[in-house]
Coordinates of C-alpha atoms in Angstrom, one line a residue:
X1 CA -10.9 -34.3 -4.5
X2 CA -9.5 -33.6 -0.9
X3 CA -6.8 -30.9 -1.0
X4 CA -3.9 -32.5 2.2
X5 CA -1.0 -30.7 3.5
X6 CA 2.4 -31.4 4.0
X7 CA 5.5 -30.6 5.6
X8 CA 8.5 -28.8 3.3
X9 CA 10.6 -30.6 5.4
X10 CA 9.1 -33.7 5.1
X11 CA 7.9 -34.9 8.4
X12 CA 4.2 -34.5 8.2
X13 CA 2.5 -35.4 5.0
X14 CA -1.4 -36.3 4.7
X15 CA -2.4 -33.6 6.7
X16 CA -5.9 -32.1 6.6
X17 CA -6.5 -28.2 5.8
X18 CA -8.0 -27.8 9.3
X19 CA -4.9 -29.2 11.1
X20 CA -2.7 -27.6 9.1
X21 CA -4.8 -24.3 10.1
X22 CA -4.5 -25.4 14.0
X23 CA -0.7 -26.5 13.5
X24 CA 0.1 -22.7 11.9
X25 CA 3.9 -24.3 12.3
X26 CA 4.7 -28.1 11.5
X27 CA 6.2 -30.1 14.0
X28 CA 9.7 -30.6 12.3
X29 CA 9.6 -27.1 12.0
X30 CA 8.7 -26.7 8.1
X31 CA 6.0 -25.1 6.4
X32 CA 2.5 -26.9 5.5
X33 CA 2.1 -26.6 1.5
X34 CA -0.8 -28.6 -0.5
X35 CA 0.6 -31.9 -1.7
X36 CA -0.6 -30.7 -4.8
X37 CA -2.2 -27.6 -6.6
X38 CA -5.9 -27.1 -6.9
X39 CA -7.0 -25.9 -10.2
X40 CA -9.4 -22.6 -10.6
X41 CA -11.5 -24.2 -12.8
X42 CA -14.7 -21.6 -12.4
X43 CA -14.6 -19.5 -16.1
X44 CA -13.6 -16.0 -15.6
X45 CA -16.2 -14.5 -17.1
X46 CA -18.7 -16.4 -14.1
X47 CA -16.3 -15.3 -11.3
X48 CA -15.8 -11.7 -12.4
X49 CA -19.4 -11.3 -11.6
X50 CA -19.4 -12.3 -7.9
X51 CA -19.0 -10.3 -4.8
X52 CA -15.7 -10.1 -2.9
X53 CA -17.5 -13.0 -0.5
X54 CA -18.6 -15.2 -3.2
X55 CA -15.3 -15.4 -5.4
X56 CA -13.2 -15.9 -1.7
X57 CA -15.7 -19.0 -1.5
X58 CA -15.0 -20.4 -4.8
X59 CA -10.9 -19.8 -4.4
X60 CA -10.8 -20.8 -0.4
X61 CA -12.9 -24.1 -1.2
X62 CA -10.6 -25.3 -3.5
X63 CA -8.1 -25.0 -1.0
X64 CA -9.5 -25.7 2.3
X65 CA -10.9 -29.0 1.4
X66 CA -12.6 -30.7 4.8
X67 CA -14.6 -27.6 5.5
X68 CA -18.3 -28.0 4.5
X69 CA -20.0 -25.6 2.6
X70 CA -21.5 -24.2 5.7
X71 CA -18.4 -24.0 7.8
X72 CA -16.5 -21.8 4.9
X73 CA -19.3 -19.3 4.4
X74 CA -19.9 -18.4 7.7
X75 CA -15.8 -17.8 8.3
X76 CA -16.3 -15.8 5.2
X77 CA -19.9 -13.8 5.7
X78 CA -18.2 -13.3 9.5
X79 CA -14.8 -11.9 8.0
X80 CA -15.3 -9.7 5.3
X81 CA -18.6 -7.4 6.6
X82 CA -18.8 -4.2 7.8
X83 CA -15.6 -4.1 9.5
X84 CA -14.5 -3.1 5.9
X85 CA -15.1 0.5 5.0
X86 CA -16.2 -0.4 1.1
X87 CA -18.8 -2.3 -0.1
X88 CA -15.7 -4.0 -2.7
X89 CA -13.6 -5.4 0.4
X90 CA -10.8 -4.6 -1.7
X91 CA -11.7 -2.1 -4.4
X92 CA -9.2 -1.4 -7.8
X93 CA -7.6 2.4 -8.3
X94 CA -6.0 3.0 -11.4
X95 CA -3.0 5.8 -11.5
X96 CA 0.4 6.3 -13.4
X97 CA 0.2 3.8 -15.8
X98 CA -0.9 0.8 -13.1
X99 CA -3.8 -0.8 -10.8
X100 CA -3.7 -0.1 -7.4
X101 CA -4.9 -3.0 -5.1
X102 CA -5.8 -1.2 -2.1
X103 CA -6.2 -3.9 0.4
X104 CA -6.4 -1.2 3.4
X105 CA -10.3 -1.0 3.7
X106 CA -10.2 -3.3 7.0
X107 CA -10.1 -2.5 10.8
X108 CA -6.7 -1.6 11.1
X109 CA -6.0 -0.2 7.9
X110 CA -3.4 -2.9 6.2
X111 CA -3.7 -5.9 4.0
X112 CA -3.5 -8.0 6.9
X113 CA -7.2 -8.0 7.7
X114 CA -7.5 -9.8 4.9
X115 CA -6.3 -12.4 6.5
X116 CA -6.2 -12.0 9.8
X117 CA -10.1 -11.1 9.4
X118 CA -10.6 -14.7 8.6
X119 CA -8.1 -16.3 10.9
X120 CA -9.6 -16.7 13.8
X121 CA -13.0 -17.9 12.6
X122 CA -11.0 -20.8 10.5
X123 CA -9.5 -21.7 13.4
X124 CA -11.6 -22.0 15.4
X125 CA -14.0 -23.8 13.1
X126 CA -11.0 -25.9 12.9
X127 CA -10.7 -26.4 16.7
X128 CA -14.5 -27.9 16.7
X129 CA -13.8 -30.3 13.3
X130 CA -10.4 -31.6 15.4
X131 CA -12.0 -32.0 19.0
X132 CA -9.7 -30.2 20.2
X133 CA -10.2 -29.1 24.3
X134 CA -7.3 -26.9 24.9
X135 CA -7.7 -23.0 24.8
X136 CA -5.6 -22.2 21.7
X137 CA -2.7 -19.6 22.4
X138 CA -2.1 -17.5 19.3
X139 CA 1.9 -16.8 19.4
X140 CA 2.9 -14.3 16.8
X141 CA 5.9 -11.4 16.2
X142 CA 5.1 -8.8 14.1
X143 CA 7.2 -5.9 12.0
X144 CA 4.0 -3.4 12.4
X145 CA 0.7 -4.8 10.7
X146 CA 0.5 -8.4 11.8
X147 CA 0.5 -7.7 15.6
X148 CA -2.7 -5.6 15.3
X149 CA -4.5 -6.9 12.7
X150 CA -4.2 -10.5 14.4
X151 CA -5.4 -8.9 17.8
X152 CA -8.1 -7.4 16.2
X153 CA -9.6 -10.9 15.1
X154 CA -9.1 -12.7 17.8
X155 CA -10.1 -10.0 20.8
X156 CA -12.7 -11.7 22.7
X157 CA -12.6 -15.1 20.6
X158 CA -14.1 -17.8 23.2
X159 CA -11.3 -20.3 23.4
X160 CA -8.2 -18.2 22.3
X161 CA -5.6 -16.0 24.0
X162 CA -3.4 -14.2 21.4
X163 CA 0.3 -13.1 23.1
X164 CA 2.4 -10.5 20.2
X165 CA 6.1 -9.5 20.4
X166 CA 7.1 -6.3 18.6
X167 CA 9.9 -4.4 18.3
X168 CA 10.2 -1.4 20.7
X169 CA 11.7 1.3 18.2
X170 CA 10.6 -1.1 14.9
X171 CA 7.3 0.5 14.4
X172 CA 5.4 3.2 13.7
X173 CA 4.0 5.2 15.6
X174 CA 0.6 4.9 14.6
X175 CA 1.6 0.9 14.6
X176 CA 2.6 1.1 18.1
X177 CA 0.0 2.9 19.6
X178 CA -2.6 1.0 17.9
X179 CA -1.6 -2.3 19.5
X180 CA -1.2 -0.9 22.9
X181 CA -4.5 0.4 22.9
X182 CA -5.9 -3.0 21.8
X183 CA -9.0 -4.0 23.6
X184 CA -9.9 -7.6 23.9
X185 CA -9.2 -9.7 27.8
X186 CA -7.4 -12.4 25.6
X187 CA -5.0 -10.1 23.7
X188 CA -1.4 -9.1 25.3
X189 CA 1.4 -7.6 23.8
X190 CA 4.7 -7.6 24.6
X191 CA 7.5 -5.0 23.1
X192 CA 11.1 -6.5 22.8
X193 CA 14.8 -4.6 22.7
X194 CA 15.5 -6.0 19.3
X195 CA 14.3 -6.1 15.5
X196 CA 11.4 -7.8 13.9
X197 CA 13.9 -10.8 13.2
X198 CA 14.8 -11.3 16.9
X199 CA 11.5 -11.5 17.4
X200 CA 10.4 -14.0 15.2
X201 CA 13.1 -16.1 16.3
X202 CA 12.6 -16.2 19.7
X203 CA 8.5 -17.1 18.4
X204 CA 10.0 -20.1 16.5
X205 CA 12.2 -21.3 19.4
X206 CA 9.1 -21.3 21.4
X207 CA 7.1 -23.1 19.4
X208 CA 10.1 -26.2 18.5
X209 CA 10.6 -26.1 22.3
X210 CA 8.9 -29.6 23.5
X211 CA 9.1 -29.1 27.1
X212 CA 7.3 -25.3 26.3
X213 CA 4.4 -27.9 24.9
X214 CA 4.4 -30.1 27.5
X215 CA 4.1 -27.5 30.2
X216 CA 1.1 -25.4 28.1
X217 CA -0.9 -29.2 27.3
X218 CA -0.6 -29.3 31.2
X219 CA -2.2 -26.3 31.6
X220 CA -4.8 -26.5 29.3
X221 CA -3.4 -24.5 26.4
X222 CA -1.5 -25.1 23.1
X223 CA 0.3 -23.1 20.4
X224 CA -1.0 -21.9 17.2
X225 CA 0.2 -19.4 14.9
X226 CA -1.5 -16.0 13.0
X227 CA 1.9 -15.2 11.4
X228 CA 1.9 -15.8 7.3
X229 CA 3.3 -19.1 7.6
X230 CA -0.3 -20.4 8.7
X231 CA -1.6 -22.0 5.6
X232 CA -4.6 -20.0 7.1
X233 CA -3.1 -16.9 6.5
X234 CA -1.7 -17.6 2.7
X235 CA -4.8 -19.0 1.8
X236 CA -7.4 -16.1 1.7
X237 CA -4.8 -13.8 0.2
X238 CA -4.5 -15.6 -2.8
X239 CA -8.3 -15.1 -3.3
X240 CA -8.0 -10.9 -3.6
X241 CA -5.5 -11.8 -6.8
X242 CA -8.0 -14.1 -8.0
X243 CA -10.7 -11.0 -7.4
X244 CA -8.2 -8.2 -8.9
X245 CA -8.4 -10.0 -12.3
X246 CA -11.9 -10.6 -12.3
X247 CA -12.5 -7.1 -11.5
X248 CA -10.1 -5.9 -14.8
X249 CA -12.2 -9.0 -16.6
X250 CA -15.7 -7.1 -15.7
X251 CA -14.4 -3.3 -15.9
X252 CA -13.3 -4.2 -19.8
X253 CA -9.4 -3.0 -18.9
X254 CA -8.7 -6.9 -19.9
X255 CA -10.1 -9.6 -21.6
X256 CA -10.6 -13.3 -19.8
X257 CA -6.9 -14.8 -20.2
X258 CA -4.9 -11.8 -20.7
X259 CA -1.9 -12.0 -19.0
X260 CA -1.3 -9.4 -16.2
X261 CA 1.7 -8.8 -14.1
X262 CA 1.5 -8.3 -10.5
X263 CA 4.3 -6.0 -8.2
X264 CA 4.0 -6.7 -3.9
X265 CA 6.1 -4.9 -1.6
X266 CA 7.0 -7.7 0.4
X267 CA 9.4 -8.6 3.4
X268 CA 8.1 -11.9 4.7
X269 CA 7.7 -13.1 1.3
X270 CA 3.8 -14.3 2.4
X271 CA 1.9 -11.7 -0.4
X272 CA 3.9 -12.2 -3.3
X273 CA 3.8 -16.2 -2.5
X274 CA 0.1 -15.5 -2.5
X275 CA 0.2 -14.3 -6.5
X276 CA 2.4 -17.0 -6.8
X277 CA -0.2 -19.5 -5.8
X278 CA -2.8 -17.8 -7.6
X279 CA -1.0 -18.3 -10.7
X280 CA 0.3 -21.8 -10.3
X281 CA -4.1 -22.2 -10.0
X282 CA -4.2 -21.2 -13.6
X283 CA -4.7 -17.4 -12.8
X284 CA -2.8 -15.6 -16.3
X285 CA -0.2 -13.4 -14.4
X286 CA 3.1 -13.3 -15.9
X287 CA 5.7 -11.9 -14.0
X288 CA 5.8 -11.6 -10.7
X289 CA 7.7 -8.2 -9.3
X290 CA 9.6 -8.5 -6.2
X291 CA 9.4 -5.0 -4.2
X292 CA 12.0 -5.0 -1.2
X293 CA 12.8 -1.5 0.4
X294 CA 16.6 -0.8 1.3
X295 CA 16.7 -4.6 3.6
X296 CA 17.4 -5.8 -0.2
X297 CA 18.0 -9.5 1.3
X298 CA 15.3 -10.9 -1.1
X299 CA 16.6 -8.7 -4.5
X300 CA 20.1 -9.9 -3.9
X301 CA 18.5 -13.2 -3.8
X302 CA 16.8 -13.1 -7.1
X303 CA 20.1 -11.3 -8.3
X304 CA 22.3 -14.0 -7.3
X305 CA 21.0 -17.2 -6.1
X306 CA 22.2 -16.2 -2.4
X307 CA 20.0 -15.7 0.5
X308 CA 22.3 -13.9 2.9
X309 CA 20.9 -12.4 5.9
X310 CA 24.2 -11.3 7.2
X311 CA 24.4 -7.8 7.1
X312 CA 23.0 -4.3 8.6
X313 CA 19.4 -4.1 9.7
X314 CA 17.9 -0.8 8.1
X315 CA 14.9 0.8 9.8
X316 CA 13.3 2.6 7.0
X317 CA 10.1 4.6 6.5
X318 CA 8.3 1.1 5.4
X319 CA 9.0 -0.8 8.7
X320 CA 6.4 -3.8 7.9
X321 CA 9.2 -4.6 5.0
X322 CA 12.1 -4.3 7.6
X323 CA 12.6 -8.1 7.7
X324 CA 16.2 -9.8 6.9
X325 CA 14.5 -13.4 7.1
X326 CA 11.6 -13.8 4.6
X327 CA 10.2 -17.1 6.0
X328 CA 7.4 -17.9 3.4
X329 CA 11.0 -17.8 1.0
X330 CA 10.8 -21.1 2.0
X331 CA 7.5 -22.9 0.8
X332 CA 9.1 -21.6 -3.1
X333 CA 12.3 -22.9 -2.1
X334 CA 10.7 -26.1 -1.5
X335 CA 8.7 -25.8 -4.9
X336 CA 12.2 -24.9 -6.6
X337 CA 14.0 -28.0 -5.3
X338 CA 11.5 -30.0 -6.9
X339 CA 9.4 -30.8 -3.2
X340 CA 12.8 -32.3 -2.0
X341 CA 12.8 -31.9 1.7
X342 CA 16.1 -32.8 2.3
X343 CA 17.4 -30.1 0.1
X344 CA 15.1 -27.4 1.8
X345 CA 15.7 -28.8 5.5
X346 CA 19.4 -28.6 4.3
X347 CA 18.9 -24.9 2.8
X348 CA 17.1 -23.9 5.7
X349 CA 19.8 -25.3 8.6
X350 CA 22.4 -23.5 6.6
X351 CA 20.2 -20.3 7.1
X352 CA 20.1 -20.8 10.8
X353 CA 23.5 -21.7 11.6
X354 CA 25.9 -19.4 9.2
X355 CA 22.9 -17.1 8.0
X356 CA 22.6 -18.0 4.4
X357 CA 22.5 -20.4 1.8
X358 CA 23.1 -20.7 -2.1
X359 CA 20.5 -22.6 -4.4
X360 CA 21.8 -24.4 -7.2
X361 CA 21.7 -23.2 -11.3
X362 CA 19.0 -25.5 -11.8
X363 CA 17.0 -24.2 -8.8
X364 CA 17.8 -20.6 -10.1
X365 CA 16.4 -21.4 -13.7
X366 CA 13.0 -22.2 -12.1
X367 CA 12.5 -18.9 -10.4
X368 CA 11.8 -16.9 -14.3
X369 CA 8.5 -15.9 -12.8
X370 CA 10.1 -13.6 -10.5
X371 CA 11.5 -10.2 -11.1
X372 CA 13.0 -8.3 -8.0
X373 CA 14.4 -5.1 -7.4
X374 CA 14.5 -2.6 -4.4
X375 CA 13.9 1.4 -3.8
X376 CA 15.5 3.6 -1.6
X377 CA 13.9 5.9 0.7
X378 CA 14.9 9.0 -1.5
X379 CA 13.1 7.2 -4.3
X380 CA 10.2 6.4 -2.4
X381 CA 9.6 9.5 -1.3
X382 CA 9.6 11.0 -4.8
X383 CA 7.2 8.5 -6.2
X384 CA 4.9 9.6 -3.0
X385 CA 5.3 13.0 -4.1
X386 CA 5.1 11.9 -7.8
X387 CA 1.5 10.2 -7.7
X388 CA 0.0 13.0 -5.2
X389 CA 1.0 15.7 -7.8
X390 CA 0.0 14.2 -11.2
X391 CA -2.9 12.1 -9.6
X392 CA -4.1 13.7 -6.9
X393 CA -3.5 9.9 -5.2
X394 CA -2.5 9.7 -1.9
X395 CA -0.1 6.0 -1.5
X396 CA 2.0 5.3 1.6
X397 CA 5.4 4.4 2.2
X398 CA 5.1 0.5 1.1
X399 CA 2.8 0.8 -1.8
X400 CA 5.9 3.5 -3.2
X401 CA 8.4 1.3 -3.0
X402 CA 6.5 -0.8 -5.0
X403 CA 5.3 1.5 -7.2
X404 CA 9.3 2.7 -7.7
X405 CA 10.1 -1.1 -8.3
X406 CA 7.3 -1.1 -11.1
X407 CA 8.9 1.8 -12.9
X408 CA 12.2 0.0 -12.3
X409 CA 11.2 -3.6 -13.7
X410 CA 9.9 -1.4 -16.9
X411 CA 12.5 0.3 -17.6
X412 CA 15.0 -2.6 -17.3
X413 CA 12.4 -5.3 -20.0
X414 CA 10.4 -2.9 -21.5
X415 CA 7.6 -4.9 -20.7
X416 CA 4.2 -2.9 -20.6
X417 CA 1.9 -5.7 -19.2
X418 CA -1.2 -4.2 -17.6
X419 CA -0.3 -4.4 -13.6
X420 CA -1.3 -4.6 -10.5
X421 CA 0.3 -3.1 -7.6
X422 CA -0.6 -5.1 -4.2
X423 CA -1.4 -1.2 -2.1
X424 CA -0.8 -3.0 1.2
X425 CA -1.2 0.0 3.9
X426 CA -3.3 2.9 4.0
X427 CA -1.1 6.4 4.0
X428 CA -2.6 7.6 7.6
X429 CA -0.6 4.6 8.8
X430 CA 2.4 6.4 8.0
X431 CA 1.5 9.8 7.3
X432 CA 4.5 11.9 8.5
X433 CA 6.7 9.8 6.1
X434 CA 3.8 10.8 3.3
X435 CA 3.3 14.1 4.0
X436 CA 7.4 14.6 4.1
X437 CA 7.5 13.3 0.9
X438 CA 4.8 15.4 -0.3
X439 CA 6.0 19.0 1.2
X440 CA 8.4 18.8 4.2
X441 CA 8.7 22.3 4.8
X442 CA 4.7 22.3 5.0
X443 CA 4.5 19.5 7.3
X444 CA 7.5 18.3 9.4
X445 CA 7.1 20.7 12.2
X446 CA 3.8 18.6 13.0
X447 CA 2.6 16.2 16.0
X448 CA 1.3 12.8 14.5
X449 CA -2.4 13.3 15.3
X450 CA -1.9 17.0 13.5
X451 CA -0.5 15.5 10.6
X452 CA -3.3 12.8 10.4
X453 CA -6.0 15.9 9.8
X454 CA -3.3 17.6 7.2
X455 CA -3.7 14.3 5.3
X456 CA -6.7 14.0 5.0
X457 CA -7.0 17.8 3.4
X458 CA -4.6 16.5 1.4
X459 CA -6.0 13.6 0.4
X460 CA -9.6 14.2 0.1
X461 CA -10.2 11.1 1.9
X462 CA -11.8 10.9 5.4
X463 CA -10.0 9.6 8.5
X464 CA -10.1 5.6 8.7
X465 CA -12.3 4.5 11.8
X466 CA -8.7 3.2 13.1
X467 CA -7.2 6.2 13.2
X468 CA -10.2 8.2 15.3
X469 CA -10.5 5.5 17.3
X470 CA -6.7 5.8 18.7
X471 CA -6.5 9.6 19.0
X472 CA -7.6 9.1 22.8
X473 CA -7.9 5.2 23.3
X474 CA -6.2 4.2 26.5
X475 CA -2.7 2.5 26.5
X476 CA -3.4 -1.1 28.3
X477 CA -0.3 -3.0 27.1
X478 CA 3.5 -1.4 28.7
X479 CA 5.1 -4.7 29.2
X480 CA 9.1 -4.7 27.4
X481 CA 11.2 -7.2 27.6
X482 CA 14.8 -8.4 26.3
X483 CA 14.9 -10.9 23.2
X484 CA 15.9 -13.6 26.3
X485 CA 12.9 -12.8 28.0
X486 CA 10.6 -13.7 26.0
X487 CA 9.6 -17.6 26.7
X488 CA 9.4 -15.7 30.6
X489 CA 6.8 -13.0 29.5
X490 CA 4.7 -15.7 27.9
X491 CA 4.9 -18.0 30.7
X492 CA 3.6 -15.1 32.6
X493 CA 0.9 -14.1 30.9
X494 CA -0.5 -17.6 30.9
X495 CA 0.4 -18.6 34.5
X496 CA 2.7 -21.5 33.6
X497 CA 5.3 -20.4 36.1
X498 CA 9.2 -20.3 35.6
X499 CA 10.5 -23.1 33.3
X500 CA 12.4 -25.8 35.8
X501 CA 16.2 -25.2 35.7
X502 CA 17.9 -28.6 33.4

């Protein structure tokens, strides 16, 4: 039966997986969400025997509905190839006590290419299914990973421009340089004087602005987005849970329906809504573990019922989690509130005009799946250090805080569930953080790209492809730009000229 989308804020229902894809953003500004769950009704014991590619079939299709047979398998055969350094896609590492997920193997070393491998080839399958004859403008803001990993998937995708907004002195600066130095004629990147949350504001006003869409249908072009609010994007990361148990099914650490937990740094709140997914398919995780680094905004709202983004912005060593406005928070809201759009449109203008919003008791009692708690960077620097000496295991700077969190939620329930930890980053993404944490007197007085080799003697792991390829890679994007700017710099870009004056 055919899987349709709808709205959380209830002005789109009946929607079909590829325009939901194409959308990325519905048009009264909700999130797109299945009208109702797919089951994973494949046994276990049949699924922990597939490849990555074949299990992401069986979890995508049940999903992504109106795409044929065909259509998904090619988006899948073209996404998850040798762009991936390992043979697994996204291989399992056990150390202290847990399962590392290490979703890092792609081209630009983070979980995103998970995704954002897949993106572009579902949409634009999705642009064929939907006739569709404007060149599709991918509009997205990023905290670090996004911003890359989306550029690398679309660079040079007939049909598609691809426009990022960063922020200047939000990144790191292995992040940064690896976007500037993006190839691609359809990719552009823009830096912004602000935070990640400026950003992604200014992308949201942009796409709710109607005379914006009026002027880019003129020209030939329309909006899509590659952020994690794209149904597109949420989708293929709730296959790599689905392929994490099947993997402790087939190595004998579980048996088919034991129940597992699961612990994801997360800022945007897109990963950990993945599990979330996965489980509400029938997938036997228990608890899911909230990670947040010191923006705590999502552990004070598991704490209290309270989503407050209303207070300092903290750039810590884990900047892809430096996020004060989770915006896939709001597809669970919507869950929460029993699919009552009203209640989440009211939630969510309450966010946007004072900055927060309280859910009821009855709401609260719904969210028992979740456990959340938060690390500081002194504590994620010791489990860094912690892993490397009694493991000889090299994490970075996200995967620690979760990591710390895990140690955390067990100490607080005693509960010893067999876990896996959602390793979201490779360390050379961050390595001066790492390598701090492992010995700062050895280390600190280091450039980056000295560091980089130091790691890797460290780690006993050879330098990522992504890395190399950066050491002397030309910068082609310098353009900056003030939050206000923004709508101006994309105008630019695409040769739409200055917006008429009201």
């Amino acid at each position: 039966m055919d899987i349709l989308y709808k709205s959380t804020r209830g002005g789109e229902s009946g929607v079909t997986a590829s325009r939901a894809v194409l959308e990325g953003l519905a048009g009264d500004g909700g999130l797109f969400v299945p009208e109702r769950m797919p089951s994973l009704d494949v046994p276990m014991e049949k699924l922990a025997g597939m490849s990555y590619q074949e299990l992401a079939y069986e979890v995508m299709s049940r999903f992504l509905t109106d795409y044929t047979e065909e259509e998904l398998k090619g988006c899948i055969a073209r996404a998850y190839d040798e762009k991936f350094d390992t043979p697994e896609i996204a291989p399992l590492r056990k150390a202290d006590g847990a399962y590392f997920l290490e979703l890092f193997h792609g081209a630009t070393i983070a979980f995103k290419d998970m995704a954002l491998s897949i993106l572009p080839h579902l949409m634009t399958a999705a642009a064929r299914k939907n006739q569709v004859k404007n060149e599709i403008v991918i509009l997205t803001a990023t905290s670090g990973d996004t911003g890359k990993a989306a550029m690398a998937g679309f660079a040079d995708v007939p049909g598609t421009r691809i426009i990022v907004f960063y922020p200047k002195d939000g990144v790191s600066p292995v992040q940064e340089r690896q976007m500037v130095t993006q190839k691609g004629d359809n990719t552009y990147v823009v830096a912004i004087r602000g935070n990640f949350d400026d950003a992604q504001t200014g992308v949201k006003k942009m796409f709710g602005d109607a005379a914006l869409a009026a002027d880019l249908d003129r020209a030939g072009f329309q909006f899509s987005s590659a952020n994690s609010i794209n149904i597109g994007r949420l989708v293929p990361q709730v296959a790599y849970y689905v392929y994490a148990y099947a993997q402790l099914v087939k190595q004998r650490e579980i048996a088919a329906g034991d129940r597992i937990n699961v612990t994801v740094p997360t800022g945007n709140f897109g990963n950990i809504l993945a599990a979330y997914y996965a489980k509400q398919m029938g997938l036997p995780i228990g608890r899911l573990i909230c990670a947040s680094n010191e923006n705590k905004v999502l552990y004070d709202f598991f704490r209290t019922g309270v989503y407050d983004k209303n207070r300092e912005f903290i750039l810590t060593s884990s900047p892809s989690m430096d996020i004060l406005v989770s915006s896939n928070l709001e597809r669970l809201i919507y869950r929460v509130a029993g699919e009552d759009p009203e209640k989440t449109r009211s939630l969510m203008e309450s966010l946007s005009g004072t900055g927060s919003y309280e859910i009821t008791g009855e709401m609260r009692e719904k969210l028992g799946d979740f456990y959340g708690n938060y690390a500081g960077e002194d504590e994620v620097s010791a489990v860094i250090a912690k892993l490397y000496r009694e493991d000889r295991y090299v994490i970075d700077t996200h995967t620690a805080v979760a990591a710390c969190v895990l140690e955390k939620y067990r100490e607080e329930t005693g509960d010893t569930a067999k876990t896996v930890i959602a390793s979201t980053a490779s360390p050379y993404k961050f390595a001066r953080s790492v390598l701090h944490a492992i010995d700062s007197e050895k280390y600190d007085g280091m450039t980056d790209l000295e560091q980089i080799d130091a790691l890797e003697a460290a780690a006993k792991v050879p330098v990522p492809r992504a890395i190399e390829e950066i050491r002397s890679a030309p910068v082609r994007h310098n353009t900056v730009a003030d939050v206000e700017g923004m709508e101006a710099a994309v105008r630019k870009i695409l040769g739409l000229g200055e917006r008429e004056k009201e």
